[in-house]
Amino acid sequence: MTGLGADQLAAYFTVTEVSSLLQQAVAEQLRDAGDLSPIQFEILAGLSAASDGARRMTDIADRIVYSRSGFTYQAGQLEQRGLIVRAPAKDDERSTVVSLTAAGRAVLDKVMAGHQELVRRLMFESMTDADLAALLRVLGPVRDRLRQEPPRSAKPRRSHRK
């Protein structure tokens, strides 16, 4: 097994630095605009993308690559604020469905314009259309590879049905 070359290390550190800087800026904007954490924003945004505004908790946790216990805590915080509601799934009493409330949609709408402007300015303003296409072409397969080996806390649950 061989180590990483200088260009590989530089690319790796660039990706991690960009990710950290972008995450910090986004976290600040979400906190200031809607008193949301990035995970809470992802939960609300994911629910708003669902045609009925509802999804199973485990499906959301798997999509955002977040531990189920951490997700449960964040969902509890959102529920206390009246931004979501949790209820047993109609087809499986062991599953919990999370639904976006009108108040949740209002908070999401309030933060979304500023969020999109920040991401556009910090990430995409310095890119050409060709750069964006290259970024998607390069990082898509990396993301797919990482999804094949997610962290333990984010791995899909095994079915316990017999």
PDB file of C-alpha atoms in Angstrom:
ATOM      1  CA  MET A   1       0.000   0.000   0.000  1.00  0.00           C
ATOM      2  CA  THR A   2       1.331   3.381  -0.939  1.00  0.00           C
ATOM      3  CA  GLY A   3       0.747   6.785   0.597  1.00  0.00           C
ATOM      4  CA  LEU A   4      -0.895   9.764  -1.004  1.00  0.00           C
ATOM      5  CA  GLY A   5       1.007  11.894  -3.467  1.00  0.00           C
ATOM      6  CA  ALA A   6       1.485  15.632  -2.977  1.00  0.00           C
ATOM      7  CA  ASP A   7      -1.336  16.494  -5.407  1.00  0.00           C
ATOM      8  CA  GLN A   8      -3.676  13.986  -3.743  1.00  0.00           C
ATOM      9  CA  LEU A   9      -2.935  15.438  -0.313  1.00  0.00           C
ATOM     10  CA  ALA A  10      -3.437  18.971  -1.624  1.00  0.00           C
ATOM     11  CA  ALA A  11      -6.776  17.994  -3.184  1.00  0.00           C
ATOM     12  CA  TYR A  12      -7.884  16.236  -0.009  1.00  0.00           C
ATOM     13  CA  PHE A  13      -6.996  19.187   2.220  1.00  0.00           C
ATOM     14  CA  THR A  14      -8.650  21.609  -0.203  1.00  0.00           C
ATOM     15  CA  VAL A  15     -11.901  19.622  -0.160  1.00  0.00           C
ATOM     16  CA  THR A  16     -11.899  19.388   3.646  1.00  0.00           C
ATOM     17  CA  GLU A  17     -11.074  23.095   4.053  1.00  0.00           C
ATOM     18  CA  VAL A  18     -13.776  24.173   1.597  1.00  0.00           C
ATOM     19  CA  SER A  19     -16.260  21.914   3.345  1.00  0.00           C
ATOM     20  CA  SER A  20     -15.391  23.277   6.796  1.00  0.00           C
ATOM     21  CA  LEU A  21     -15.500  26.919   5.717  1.00  0.00           C
ATOM     22  CA  LEU A  22     -18.789  26.478   3.872  1.00  0.00           C
ATOM     23  CA  GLN A  23     -20.361  24.545   6.762  1.00  0.00           C
ATOM     24  CA  GLN A  24     -19.376  27.238   9.253  1.00  0.00           C
ATOM     25  CA  ALA A  25     -20.781  30.049   7.096  1.00  0.00           C
ATOM     26  CA  VAL A  26     -24.003  28.117   6.481  1.00  0.00           C
ATOM     27  CA  ALA A  27     -24.378  27.298  10.188  1.00  0.00           C
ATOM     28  CA  GLU A  28     -24.063  30.982  11.077  1.00  0.00           C
ATOM     29  CA  GLN A  29     -26.619  32.060   8.443  1.00  0.00           C
ATOM     30  CA  LEU A  30     -29.145  29.409   9.522  1.00  0.00           C
ATOM     31  CA  ARG A  31     -28.733  30.276  13.192  1.00  0.00           C
ATOM     32  CA  ASP A  32     -29.095  34.012  12.549  1.00  0.00           C
ATOM     33  CA  ALA A  33     -32.014  33.762  10.112  1.00  0.00           C
ATOM     34  CA  GLY A  34     -34.081  31.005  11.709  1.00  0.00           C
ATOM     35  CA  ASP A  35     -32.427  29.726  14.882  1.00  0.00           C
ATOM     36  CA  LEU A  36     -31.770  26.428  13.077  1.00  0.00           C
ATOM     37  CA  SER A  37     -28.801  24.095  13.129  1.00  0.00           C
ATOM     38  CA  PRO A  38     -27.630  22.770   9.752  1.00  0.00           C
ATOM     39  CA  ILE A  39     -29.117  19.356  10.591  1.00  0.00           C
ATOM     40  CA  GLN A  40     -32.447  20.920  11.522  1.00  0.00           C
ATOM     41  CA  PHE A  41     -32.412  22.808   8.225  1.00  0.00           C
ATOM     42  CA  GLU A  42     -31.708  19.574   6.328  1.00  0.00           C
ATOM     43  CA  ILE A  43     -34.607  17.887   8.106  1.00  0.00           C
ATOM     44  CA  LEU A  44     -37.021  20.701   7.236  1.00  0.00           C
ATOM     45  CA  ALA A  45     -35.743  20.980   3.656  1.00  0.00           C
ATOM     46  CA  GLY A  46     -36.033  17.220   3.169  1.00  0.00           C
ATOM     47  CA  LEU A  47     -39.591  17.241   4.451  1.00  0.00           C
ATOM     48  CA  SER A  48     -40.544  20.151   2.214  1.00  0.00           C
ATOM     49  CA  ALA A  49     -39.264  18.207  -0.802  1.00  0.00           C
ATOM     50  CA  ALA A  50     -41.608  15.288  -0.020  1.00  0.00           C
ATOM     51  CA  SER A  51     -44.881  15.557  -1.919  1.00  0.00           C
ATOM     52  CA  ASP A  52     -46.902  15.177   1.290  1.00  0.00           C
ATOM     53  CA  GLY A  53     -44.380  16.927   3.575  1.00  0.00           C
ATOM     54  CA  ALA A  54     -43.755  13.703   5.514  1.00  0.00           C
ATOM     55  CA  ARG A  55     -41.070  11.004   5.693  1.00  0.00           C
ATOM     56  CA  ARG A  56     -39.994   8.176   7.983  1.00  0.00           C
ATOM     57  CA  MET A  57     -37.423   9.277  10.549  1.00  0.00           C
ATOM     58  CA  THR A  58     -34.999   6.493   9.621  1.00  0.00           C
ATOM     59  CA  ASP A  59     -35.157   7.459   5.933  1.00  0.00           C
ATOM     60  CA  ILE A  60     -34.313  11.073   6.743  1.00  0.00           C
ATOM     61  CA  ALA A  61     -31.483  10.096   9.106  1.00  0.00           C
ATOM     62  CA  ASP A  62     -30.003   7.777   6.458  1.00  0.00           C
ATOM     63  CA  ARG A  63     -30.237  10.466   3.749  1.00  0.00           C
ATOM     64  CA  ILE A  64     -28.532  13.169   5.778  1.00  0.00           C
ATOM     65  CA  VAL A  65     -25.913  10.746   7.175  1.00  0.00           C
ATOM     66  CA  TYR A  66     -26.611  11.541  10.799  1.00  0.00           C
ATOM     67  CA  SER A  67     -26.806   9.209  13.762  1.00  0.00           C
ATOM     68  CA  ARG A  68     -30.295   8.075  14.643  1.00  0.00           C
ATOM     69  CA  SER A  69     -29.909   9.190  18.260  1.00  0.00           C
ATOM     70  CA  GLY A  70     -28.682  12.623  17.174  1.00  0.00           C
ATOM     71  CA  PHE A  71     -31.499  12.852  14.663  1.00  0.00           C
ATOM     72  CA  THR A  72     -34.043  11.940  17.349  1.00  0.00           C
ATOM     73  CA  TYR A  73     -32.709  14.758  19.530  1.00  0.00           C
ATOM     74  CA  GLN A  74     -32.842  17.287  16.673  1.00  0.00           C
ATOM     75  CA  ALA A  75     -36.358  16.165  15.715  1.00  0.00           C
ATOM     76  CA  GLY A  76     -37.402  16.649  19.351  1.00  0.00           C
ATOM     77  CA  GLN A  77     -36.056  20.198  19.278  1.00  0.00           C
ATOM     78  CA  LEU A  78     -37.976  20.934  16.072  1.00  0.00           C
ATOM     79  CA  GLU A  79     -41.133  19.366  17.503  1.00  0.00           C
ATOM     80  CA  GLN A  80     -40.892  21.492  20.668  1.00  0.00           C
ATOM     81  CA  ARG A  81     -40.810  24.574  18.439  1.00  0.00           C
ATOM     82  CA  GLY A  82     -43.861  23.336  16.541  1.00  0.00           C
ATOM     83  CA  LEU A  83     -41.955  23.017  13.255  1.00  0.00           C
ATOM     84  CA  ILE A  84     -42.612  19.290  12.816  1.00  0.00           C
ATOM     85  CA  VAL A  85     -44.859  16.626  14.261  1.00  0.00           C
ATOM     86  CA  ARG A  86     -43.985  12.980  14.818  1.00  0.00           C
ATOM     87  CA  ALA A  87     -46.480  10.138  14.675  1.00  0.00           C
ATOM     88  CA  PRO A  88     -46.422   6.350  14.317  1.00  0.00           C
ATOM     89  CA  ALA A  89     -46.430   5.175  10.706  1.00  0.00           C
ATOM     90  CA  LYS A  90     -49.826   3.893   9.593  1.00  0.00           C
ATOM     91  CA  ASP A  91     -48.335   0.805   7.953  1.00  0.00           C
ATOM     92  CA  ASP A  92     -45.683  -0.037  10.589  1.00  0.00           C
ATOM     93  CA  GLU A  93     -46.147   0.880  14.243  1.00  0.00           C
ATOM     94  CA  ARG A  94     -42.378   0.544  14.834  1.00  0.00           C
ATOM     95  CA  SER A  95     -41.656   3.399  12.435  1.00  0.00           C
ATOM     96  CA  THR A  96     -42.145   7.074  13.125  1.00  0.00           C
ATOM     97  CA  VAL A  97     -43.219   9.514  10.432  1.00  0.00           C
ATOM     98  CA  VAL A  98     -42.142  13.150  10.639  1.00  0.00           C
ATOM     99  CA  SER A  99     -44.333  15.811   9.052  1.00  0.00           C
ATOM    100  CA  LEU A 100     -43.616  19.467   8.336  1.00  0.00           C
ATOM    101  CA  THR A 101     -46.029  21.904   9.970  1.00  0.00           C
ATOM    102  CA  ALA A 102     -47.135  25.279   8.610  1.00  0.00           C
ATOM    103  CA  ALA A 103     -44.818  26.911  11.153  1.00  0.00           C
ATOM    104  CA  GLY A 104     -41.950  24.722   9.919  1.00  0.00           C
ATOM    105  CA  ARG A 105     -42.613  25.710   6.328  1.00  0.00           C
ATOM    106  CA  ALA A 106     -42.680  29.385   7.377  1.00  0.00           C
ATOM    107  CA  VAL A 107     -39.278  29.111   9.104  1.00  0.00           C
ATOM    108  CA  LEU A 108     -37.860  27.242   6.119  1.00  0.00           C
ATOM    109  CA  ASP A 109     -39.193  29.912   3.743  1.00  0.00           C
ATOM    110  CA  LYS A 110     -37.691  32.611   5.978  1.00  0.00           C
ATOM    111  CA  VAL A 111     -34.168  31.138   5.866  1.00  0.00           C
ATOM    112  CA  MET A 112     -34.161  29.742   2.313  1.00  0.00           C
ATOM    113  CA  ALA A 113     -33.545  32.924   0.305  1.00  0.00           C
ATOM    114  CA  GLY A 114     -30.562  33.912   2.451  1.00  0.00           C
ATOM    115  CA  HIS A 115     -29.292  30.355   2.435  1.00  0.00           C
ATOM    116  CA  GLN A 116     -29.387  30.102  -1.340  1.00  0.00           C
ATOM    117  CA  GLU A 117     -27.751  33.515  -1.726  1.00  0.00           C
ATOM    118  CA  LEU A 118     -24.939  32.555   0.658  1.00  0.00           C
ATOM    119  CA  VAL A 119     -24.253  29.238  -1.088  1.00  0.00           C
ATOM    120  CA  ARG A 120     -24.382  30.898  -4.513  1.00  0.00           C
ATOM    121  CA  ARG A 121     -21.965  33.648  -3.418  1.00  0.00           C
ATOM    122  CA  LEU A 122     -19.508  31.464  -1.509  1.00  0.00           C
ATOM    123  CA  MET A 123     -19.526  28.379  -3.700  1.00  0.00           C
ATOM    124  CA  PHE A 124     -20.817  29.012  -7.190  1.00  0.00           C
ATOM    125  CA  GLU A 125     -19.997  32.649  -7.939  1.00  0.00           C
ATOM    126  CA  SER A 126     -16.362  31.797  -8.648  1.00  0.00           C
ATOM    127  CA  MET A 127     -17.238  28.838 -10.916  1.00  0.00           C
ATOM    128  CA  THR A 128     -18.040  28.640 -14.577  1.00  0.00           C
ATOM    129  CA  ASP A 129     -20.736  26.308 -15.874  1.00  0.00           C
ATOM    130  CA  ALA A 130     -17.929  23.986 -16.991  1.00  0.00           C
ATOM    131  CA  ASP A 131     -16.457  24.052 -13.457  1.00  0.00           C
ATOM    132  CA  LEU A 132     -19.828  23.127 -12.007  1.00  0.00           C
ATOM    133  CA  ALA A 133     -20.231  20.258 -14.465  1.00  0.00           C
ATOM    134  CA  ALA A 134     -16.709  19.050 -13.626  1.00  0.00           C
ATOM    135  CA  LEU A 135     -17.422  19.278  -9.891  1.00  0.00           C
ATOM    136  CA  LEU A 136     -20.547  17.145 -10.265  1.00  0.00           C
ATOM    137  CA  ARG A 137     -18.719  14.691 -12.529  1.00  0.00           C
ATOM    138  CA  VAL A 138     -15.828  14.311 -10.089  1.00  0.00           C
ATOM    139  CA  LEU A 139     -17.582  14.404  -6.724  1.00  0.00           C
ATOM    140  CA  GLY A 140     -20.645  12.353  -7.719  1.00  0.00           C
ATOM    141  CA  PRO A 141     -18.726   9.065  -7.913  1.00  0.00           C
ATOM    142  CA  VAL A 142     -16.799   9.938  -4.722  1.00  0.00           C
ATOM    143  CA  ARG A 143     -20.079  10.518  -2.889  1.00  0.00           C
ATOM    144  CA  ASP A 144     -21.463   7.261  -4.294  1.00  0.00           C
ATOM    145  CA  ARG A 145     -18.366   5.378  -3.118  1.00  0.00           C
ATOM    146  CA  LEU A 146     -18.624   6.896   0.359  1.00  0.00           C
ATOM    147  CA  ARG A 147     -22.335   5.985   0.509  1.00  0.00           C
ATOM    148  CA  GLN A 148     -21.331   2.358  -0.025  1.00  0.00           C
ATOM    149  CA  GLU A 149     -19.368   2.501   3.242  1.00  0.00           C
ATOM    150  CA  PRO A 150     -21.215   5.001   5.469  1.00  0.00           C
ATOM    151  CA  PRO A 151     -20.197   5.586   9.074  1.00  0.00           C
ATOM    152  CA  ARG A 152     -21.680   3.000  11.424  1.00  0.00           C
ATOM    153  CA  SER A 153     -24.206   5.427  12.889  1.00  0.00           C
ATOM    154  CA  ALA A 154     -25.523   6.231   9.411  1.00  0.00           C
ATOM    155  CA  LYS A 155     -25.740   2.716   7.998  1.00  0.00           C
ATOM    156  CA  PRO A 156     -29.244   1.622   7.022  1.00  0.00           C
ATOM    157  CA  ARG A 157     -30.840  -0.576   9.639  1.00  0.00           C
ATOM    158  CA  ARG A 158     -31.118  -4.255   9.111  1.00  0.00           C
ATOM    159  CA  SER A 159     -34.612  -5.570   9.077  1.00  0.00           C
ATOM    160  CA  HIS A 160     -35.466  -7.601  12.169  1.00  0.00           C
ATOM    161  CA  ARG A 161     -38.434  -9.221  10.494  1.00  0.00           C
ATOM    162  CA  LYS A 162     -38.427 -12.983  10.260  1.00  0.00           C
TER     163      LYS A 162
END
